[in-house]
Each structure stands twice: as structure tokens, then as C-alpha cells.
Amino acid sequence: MAAERTLETSLHQQLKRCYAPDEASTEVVLGDYRIDAIRDDELIEIQCASLSAIRDKSQKLLARHKLRVVKPVVWRTRIAKAKQAGAAITSSRMSPKRGDILEVFEDLIYFTRVFPHPNLVLEVPMVQVIETRIPCKRRRGRRRKDYKVHDVGLESIESTHEFRSVDDLLTLVNVPEGTTVFNTSDLASWIDRPRWVAQKIAYTLKHMSAINMVSRRRSGIIYERKAA
């Protein structure tokens, strides 16, 4: 059987119950693998960590099955503190940081050999989570943070996005109508993000065969969107 799993967070367990029709449809053994959930004829894998961890598993499952990979992006985080694991929350506050759907490209860099595939749906729920922190044990002579993350749990699902093709991904980058040739500076302006973010997105789209590199200039690499 595949390697033993690491300890699941509450977020993973809660999402698994959201997607499974019943408890009996979770943690189903299928050949050499344990599947998070099965709904009708579709296998469902919840992946809160990097998609690279399920890349090989996904490729093998897709050869014979329909697969939905659920990759949550944290939209908002409530930071809560407790005196110890399992104790009542003593204080909480909302983190000022906000997640963005474009973060999905961070993981797709390691998933370009899998997505797209005719049997694959990538679903991205934008979630609000509660991050519970408990005090760290202090070690003499060492500077340590006062608190550590004990668990991450689901508070709500703000929205969900489904991706079945590279065209679905291209809708996220706001390419102006009629534009076929561009560089990463153009892409950065369309998504209102730094150029290094646009470079990661371009790398991902290139390796998914959504765009081609056509030339290299002083302004950067010139890409061309492939015809549908």
C-alpha cells in the first residue's frame, strides 16, 4: 500500500466530509491507494498540502478513473489562541492577509504533467479557516516563538472554482480580447501582481501547452497564446 499518511488537520477531515456522500464513502481502499472520498463514479482527493505530493498517484488513478482533486486556497484566517491543545479558545483575531485564486498557480507548477486530463477536475474552494495556536515550550538559551500552530479548521467556504482545461485557467489572467502575443510584464499588469508572480504563471501555462515561447527580447520572453 502507498506510504502512510501524515497526521491530518481538521481542515482536511472537514473538507472530506463535505465532498463525501456519507461516512462509508471516505478513506476507501482502491488497489494500492487509499482514496479520500468516492462520490458516484468519481474519486475525490483532498489536498491541503502541495499538489506535488499526489502527482504520481493522480497519474495512475487517471488511467482508469475519473478524479476530482480538491485544492483549497485560504481566503481568510482567524487566528485563535488556547492555553493548551483541546482547551477553550481564549482570544481570536482576523489576520489581515487575504488569499487569492491566483495562488493556485503556485501549486500547478508541480502538477503540469497531470493537468489537464480528460478524466480530471481541479476544484479550488476559497476557504475561511481558524488557525489554533498554543504556547510553545521554552528551551533555555534558545529564542523561540511564543506560540505554535496546533491545528487548522474550516469555518466556511466562500466560493468554489472548477478547472477542466487550460482555457479555464486562462480566464484567471484577464487576457484582453484579441491579444495573442504578450510578455510577463503585460501579464503582470493584467492581473495586478508583481512580475515574478506573472513569470510563475507563464511557466505553468507554457508547460501545460497553453502558450508558446516565440522569441526572447530585452523586455523579456515573448509568449503566444495557442489557438483553441
PDB file of N, CA and C in Angstrom, residues 5-59:
ATOM      1  N   ARG A   5       0.077   8.030   5.658  1.00  0.00           N
ATOM      2  CA  ARG A   5      -0.195   9.444   5.633  1.00  0.00           C
ATOM      3  C   ARG A   5       0.297  10.120   6.901  1.00  0.00           C
ATOM      4  N   THR A   6       0.616  11.411   6.770  1.00  0.00           N
ATOM      5  CA  THR A   6       0.909  12.204   7.936  1.00  0.00           C
ATOM      6  C   THR A   6      -0.405  12.573   8.616  1.00  0.00           C
ATOM      7  N   LEU A   7      -0.310  13.089   9.860  1.00  0.00           N
ATOM      8  CA  LEU A   7      -1.491  13.454  10.614  1.00  0.00           C
ATOM      9  C   LEU A   7      -2.305  14.504   9.874  1.00  0.00           C
ATOM     10  N   GLU A   8      -3.598  14.263   9.741  1.00  0.00           N
ATOM     11  CA  GLU A   8      -4.462  15.178   9.022  1.00  0.00           C
ATOM     12  C   GLU A   8      -4.849  16.357   9.915  1.00  0.00           C
ATOM     13  N   THR A   9      -5.000  17.516   9.311  1.00  0.00           N
ATOM     14  CA  THR A   9      -5.562  18.645  10.027  1.00  0.00           C
ATOM     15  C   THR A   9      -7.083  18.513  10.044  1.00  0.00           C
ATOM     16  N   SER A  10      -7.712  19.305  10.902  1.00  0.00           N
ATOM     17  CA  SER A  10      -9.177  19.316  10.914  1.00  0.00           C
ATOM     18  C   SER A  10      -9.718  19.783   9.574  1.00  0.00           C
ATOM     19  N   LEU A  11      -9.010  20.711   8.924  1.00  0.00           N
ATOM     20  CA  LEU A  11      -9.444  21.211   7.617  1.00  0.00           C
ATOM     21  C   LEU A  11      -9.594  20.076   6.620  1.00  0.00           C
ATOM     22  N   HIS A  12      -8.620  19.208   6.567  1.00  0.00           N
ATOM     23  CA  HIS A  12      -8.667  18.079   5.636  1.00  0.00           C
ATOM     24  C   HIS A  12      -9.846  17.169   5.953  1.00  0.00           C
ATOM     25  N   GLN A  13     -10.028  16.855   7.218  1.00  0.00           N
ATOM     26  CA  GLN A  13     -11.115  15.966   7.618  1.00  0.00           C
ATOM     27  C   GLN A  13     -12.478  16.582   7.316  1.00  0.00           C
ATOM     28  N   GLN A  14     -12.621  17.881   7.582  1.00  0.00           N
ATOM     29  CA  GLN A  14     -13.902  18.546   7.359  1.00  0.00           C
ATOM     30  C   GLN A  14     -14.242  18.642   5.873  1.00  0.00           C
ATOM     31  N   LEU A  15     -13.246  18.952   5.047  1.00  0.00           N
ATOM     32  CA  LEU A  15     -13.487  19.009   3.603  1.00  0.00           C
ATOM     33  C   LEU A  15     -13.845  17.631   3.053  1.00  0.00           C
ATOM     34  N   LYS A  16     -13.219  16.617   3.602  1.00  0.00           N
ATOM     35  CA  LYS A  16     -13.520  15.253   3.168  1.00  0.00           C
ATOM     36  C   LYS A  16     -14.990  14.931   3.409  1.00  0.00           C
ATOM     37  N   ARG A  17     -15.508  15.352   4.551  1.00  0.00           N
ATOM     38  CA  ARG A  17     -16.920  15.109   4.851  1.00  0.00           C
ATOM     39  C   ARG A  17     -17.835  15.966   3.977  1.00  0.00           C
ATOM     40  N   CYS A  18     -17.351  17.128   3.559  1.00  0.00           N
ATOM     41  CA  CYS A  18     -18.150  17.987   2.666  1.00  0.00           C
ATOM     42  C   CYS A  18     -18.362  17.336   1.305  1.00  0.00           C
ATOM     43  N   TYR A  19     -17.367  16.610   0.829  1.00  0.00           N
ATOM     44  CA  TYR A  19     -17.416  16.064  -0.530  1.00  0.00           C
ATOM     45  C   TYR A  19     -17.909  14.623  -0.594  1.00  0.00           C
ATOM     46  N   ALA A  20     -17.860  13.915   0.513  1.00  0.00           N
ATOM     47  CA  ALA A  20     -18.314  12.524   0.511  1.00  0.00           C
ATOM     48  C   ALA A  20     -19.819  12.458   0.753  1.00  0.00           C
ATOM     49  N   PRO A  21     -20.545  11.584   0.074  1.00  0.00           N
ATOM     50  CA  PRO A  21     -21.991  11.469   0.297  1.00  0.00           C
ATOM     51  C   PRO A  21     -22.336  10.899   1.667  1.00  0.00           C
ATOM     52  N   ASP A  22     -21.436  10.097   2.243  1.00  0.00           N
ATOM     53  CA  ASP A  22     -21.648   9.534   3.581  1.00  0.00           C
ATOM     54  C   ASP A  22     -20.308   9.071   4.129  1.00  0.00           C
ATOM     55  N   GLU A  23     -20.298   8.698   5.403  1.00  0.00           N
ATOM     56  CA  GLU A  23     -19.058   8.307   6.081  1.00  0.00           C
ATOM     57  C   GLU A  23     -18.434   7.064   5.453  1.00  0.00           C
ATOM     58  N   ALA A  24     -19.261   6.159   4.964  1.00  0.00           N
ATOM     59  CA  ALA A  24     -18.748   4.917   4.370  1.00  0.00           C
ATOM     60  C   ALA A  24     -18.002   5.171   3.068  1.00  0.00           C
ATOM     61  N   SER A  25     -18.204   6.360   2.484  1.00  0.00           N
ATOM     62  CA  SER A  25     -17.552   6.682   1.207  1.00  0.00           C
ATOM     63  C   SER A  25     -16.233   7.420   1.386  1.00  0.00           C
ATOM     64  N   THR A  26     -15.736   7.486   2.618  1.00  0.00           N
ATOM     65  CA  THR A  26     -14.441   8.111   2.881  1.00  0.00           C
ATOM     66  C   THR A  26     -13.385   7.052   3.193  1.00  0.00           C
ATOM     67  N   GLU A  27     -12.134   7.423   2.920  1.00  0.00           N
ATOM     68  CA  GLU A  27     -10.991   6.534   3.206  1.00  0.00           C
ATOM     69  C   GLU A  27     -11.211   5.143   2.621  1.00  0.00           C
ATOM     70  N   VAL A  28     -11.516   5.122   1.338  1.00  0.00           N
ATOM     71  CA  VAL A  28     -11.800   3.866   0.641  1.00  0.00           C
ATOM     72  C   VAL A  28     -10.514   3.313   0.035  1.00  0.00           C
ATOM     73  N   VAL A  29     -10.234   2.056   0.291  1.00  0.00           N
ATOM     74  CA  VAL A  29      -9.048   1.409  -0.278  1.00  0.00           C
ATOM     75  C   VAL A  29      -9.353   0.977  -1.701  1.00  0.00           C
ATOM     76  N   LEU A  30      -8.499   1.415  -2.632  1.00  0.00           N
ATOM     77  CA  LEU A  30      -8.653   1.074  -4.046  1.00  0.00           C
ATOM     78  C   LEU A  30      -7.291   0.633  -4.562  1.00  0.00           C
ATOM     79  N   GLY A  31      -7.106  -0.665  -4.714  1.00  0.00           N
ATOM     80  CA  GLY A  31      -5.812  -1.182  -5.133  1.00  0.00           C
ATOM     81  C   GLY A  31      -4.741  -0.828  -4.118  1.00  0.00           C
ATOM     82  N   ASP A  32      -3.703  -0.156  -4.581  1.00  0.00           N
ATOM     83  CA  ASP A  32      -2.591   0.224  -3.707  1.00  0.00           C
ATOM     84  C   ASP A  32      -2.813   1.554  -2.996  1.00  0.00           C
ATOM     85  N   TYR A  33      -3.980   2.165  -3.191  1.00  0.00           N
ATOM     86  CA  TYR A  33      -4.192   3.513  -2.672  1.00  0.00           C
ATOM     87  C   TYR A  33      -5.398   3.600  -1.752  1.00  0.00           C
ATOM     88  N   ARG A  34      -5.336   4.586  -0.877  1.00  0.00           N
ATOM     89  CA  ARG A  34      -6.470   4.947  -0.043  1.00  0.00           C
ATOM     90  C   ARG A  34      -7.018   6.268  -0.585  1.00  0.00           C
ATOM     91  N   ILE A  35      -8.290   6.279  -0.947  1.00  0.00           N
ATOM     92  CA  ILE A  35      -8.922   7.441  -1.569  1.00  0.00           C
ATOM     93  C   ILE A  35      -9.699   8.216  -0.515  1.00  0.00           C
ATOM     94  N   ASP A  36      -9.549   9.535  -0.507  1.00  0.00           N
ATOM     95  CA  ASP A  36     -10.228  10.359   0.499  1.00  0.00           C
ATOM     96  C   ASP A  36     -11.736  10.170   0.465  1.00  0.00           C
ATOM     97  N   ALA A  37     -12.311  10.175  -0.731  1.00  0.00           N
ATOM     98  CA  ALA A  37     -13.764  10.007  -0.851  1.00  0.00           C
ATOM     99  C   ALA A  37     -14.109   9.504  -2.248  1.00  0.00           C
ATOM    100  N   ILE A  38     -15.232   8.822  -2.340  1.00  0.00           N
ATOM    101  CA  ILE A  38     -15.773   8.388  -3.640  1.00  0.00           C
ATOM    102  C   ILE A  38     -17.225   8.834  -3.704  1.00  0.00           C
ATOM    103  N   ARG A  39     -17.572   9.528  -4.785  1.00  0.00           N
ATOM    104  CA  ARG A  39     -18.935  10.008  -4.987  1.00  0.00           C
ATOM    105  C   ARG A  39     -19.392   9.567  -6.374  1.00  0.00           C
ATOM    106  N   ASP A  40     -20.399   8.723  -6.407  1.00  0.00           N
ATOM    107  CA  ASP A  40     -20.835   8.092  -7.665  1.00  0.00           C
ATOM    108  C   ASP A  40     -19.634   7.373  -8.283  1.00  0.00           C
ATOM    109  N   ASP A  41     -19.251   7.730  -9.516  1.00  0.00           N
ATOM    110  CA  ASP A  41     -18.112   7.062 -10.144  1.00  0.00           C
ATOM    111  C   ASP A  41     -16.858   7.935 -10.140  1.00  0.00           C
ATOM    112  N   GLU A  42     -16.835   8.937  -9.261  1.00  0.00           N
ATOM    113  CA  GLU A  42     -15.719   9.883  -9.219  1.00  0.00           C
ATOM    114  C   GLU A  42     -14.914   9.713  -7.936  1.00  0.00           C
ATOM    115  N   LEU A  43     -13.590   9.601  -8.087  1.00  0.00           N
ATOM    116  CA  LEU A  43     -12.689   9.581  -6.937  1.00  0.00           C
ATOM    117  C   LEU A  43     -12.381  11.026  -6.550  1.00  0.00           C
ATOM    118  N   ILE A  44     -12.280  11.280  -5.246  1.00  0.00           N
ATOM    119  CA  ILE A  44     -12.022  12.635  -4.762  1.00  0.00           C
ATOM    120  C   ILE A  44     -10.814  12.619  -3.844  1.00  0.00           C
ATOM    121  N   GLU A  45      -9.843  13.440  -4.163  1.00  0.00           N
ATOM    122  CA  GLU A  45      -8.660  13.609  -3.327  1.00  0.00           C
ATOM    123  C   GLU A  45      -8.620  15.042  -2.794  1.00  0.00           C
ATOM    124  N   ILE A  46      -8.586  15.194  -1.468  1.00  0.00           N
ATOM    125  CA  ILE A  46      -8.459  16.494  -0.826  1.00  0.00           C
ATOM    126  C   ILE A  46      -6.981  16.730  -0.564  1.00  0.00           C
ATOM    127  N   GLN A  47      -6.438  17.819  -1.099  1.00  0.00           N
ATOM    128  CA  GLN A  47      -5.007  18.056  -0.937  1.00  0.00           C
ATOM    129  C   GLN A  47      -4.756  19.463  -0.394  1.00  0.00           C
ATOM    130  N   CYS A  48      -4.570  19.540   0.930  1.00  0.00           N
ATOM    131  CA  CYS A  48      -4.292  20.841   1.561  1.00  0.00           C
ATOM    132  C   CYS A  48      -2.825  21.214   1.426  1.00  0.00           C
ATOM    133  N   ALA A  49      -1.961  20.219   1.289  1.00  0.00           N
ATOM    134  CA  ALA A  49      -0.529  20.467   1.101  1.00  0.00           C
ATOM    135  C   ALA A  49      -0.234  20.601  -0.396  1.00  0.00           C
ATOM    136  N   SER A  50       1.028  20.500  -0.762  1.00  0.00           N
ATOM    137  CA  SER A  50       1.429  20.682  -2.160  1.00  0.00           C
ATOM    138  C   SER A  50       0.855  19.591  -3.060  1.00  0.00           C
ATOM    139  N   LEU A  51       0.446  19.989  -4.266  1.00  0.00           N
ATOM    140  CA  LEU A  51      -0.054  19.018  -5.242  1.00  0.00           C
ATOM    141  C   LEU A  51       1.031  18.050  -5.694  1.00  0.00           C
ATOM    142  N   SER A  52       2.278  18.424  -5.505  1.00  0.00           N
ATOM    143  CA  SER A  52       3.375  17.529  -5.907  1.00  0.00           C
ATOM    144  C   SER A  52       3.308  16.204  -5.159  1.00  0.00           C
ATOM    145  N   ALA A  53       2.728  16.215  -3.962  1.00  0.00           N
ATOM    146  CA  ALA A  53       2.663  15.006  -3.150  1.00  0.00           C
ATOM    147  C   ALA A  53       1.732  13.952  -3.736  1.00  0.00           C
ATOM    148  N   ILE A  54       0.756  14.365  -4.555  1.00  0.00           N
ATOM    149  CA  ILE A  54      -0.177  13.393  -5.146  1.00  0.00           C
ATOM    150  C   ILE A  54      -0.038  13.334  -6.668  1.00  0.00           C
ATOM    151  N   ARG A  55       1.046  13.853  -7.198  1.00  0.00           N
ATOM    152  CA  ARG A  55       1.229  13.878  -8.656  1.00  0.00           C
ATOM    153  C   ARG A  55       1.260  12.471  -9.240  1.00  0.00           C
ATOM    154  N   ASP A  56       2.116  11.622  -8.722  1.00  0.00           N
ATOM    155  CA  ASP A  56       2.246  10.270  -9.279  1.00  0.00           C
ATOM    156  C   ASP A  56       0.989   9.446  -9.038  1.00  0.00           C
ATOM    157  N   LYS A  57       0.422   9.590  -7.850  1.00  0.00           N
ATOM    158  CA  LYS A  57      -0.810   8.882  -7.514  1.00  0.00           C
ATOM    159  C   LYS A  57      -1.925   9.288  -8.472  1.00  0.00           C
ATOM    160  N   SER A  58      -2.044  10.571  -8.747  1.00  0.00           N
ATOM    161  CA  SER A  58      -3.093  11.074  -9.639  1.00  0.00           C
ATOM    162  C   SER A  58      -2.934  10.525 -11.047  1.00  0.00           C
ATOM    163  N   GLN A  59      -1.698  10.507 -11.541  1.00  0.00           N
ATOM    164  CA  GLN A  59      -1.454   9.996 -12.885  1.00  0.00           C
ATOM    165  C   GLN A  59      -1.909   8.546 -13.022  1.00  0.00           C
TER     166      GLN A  59
END
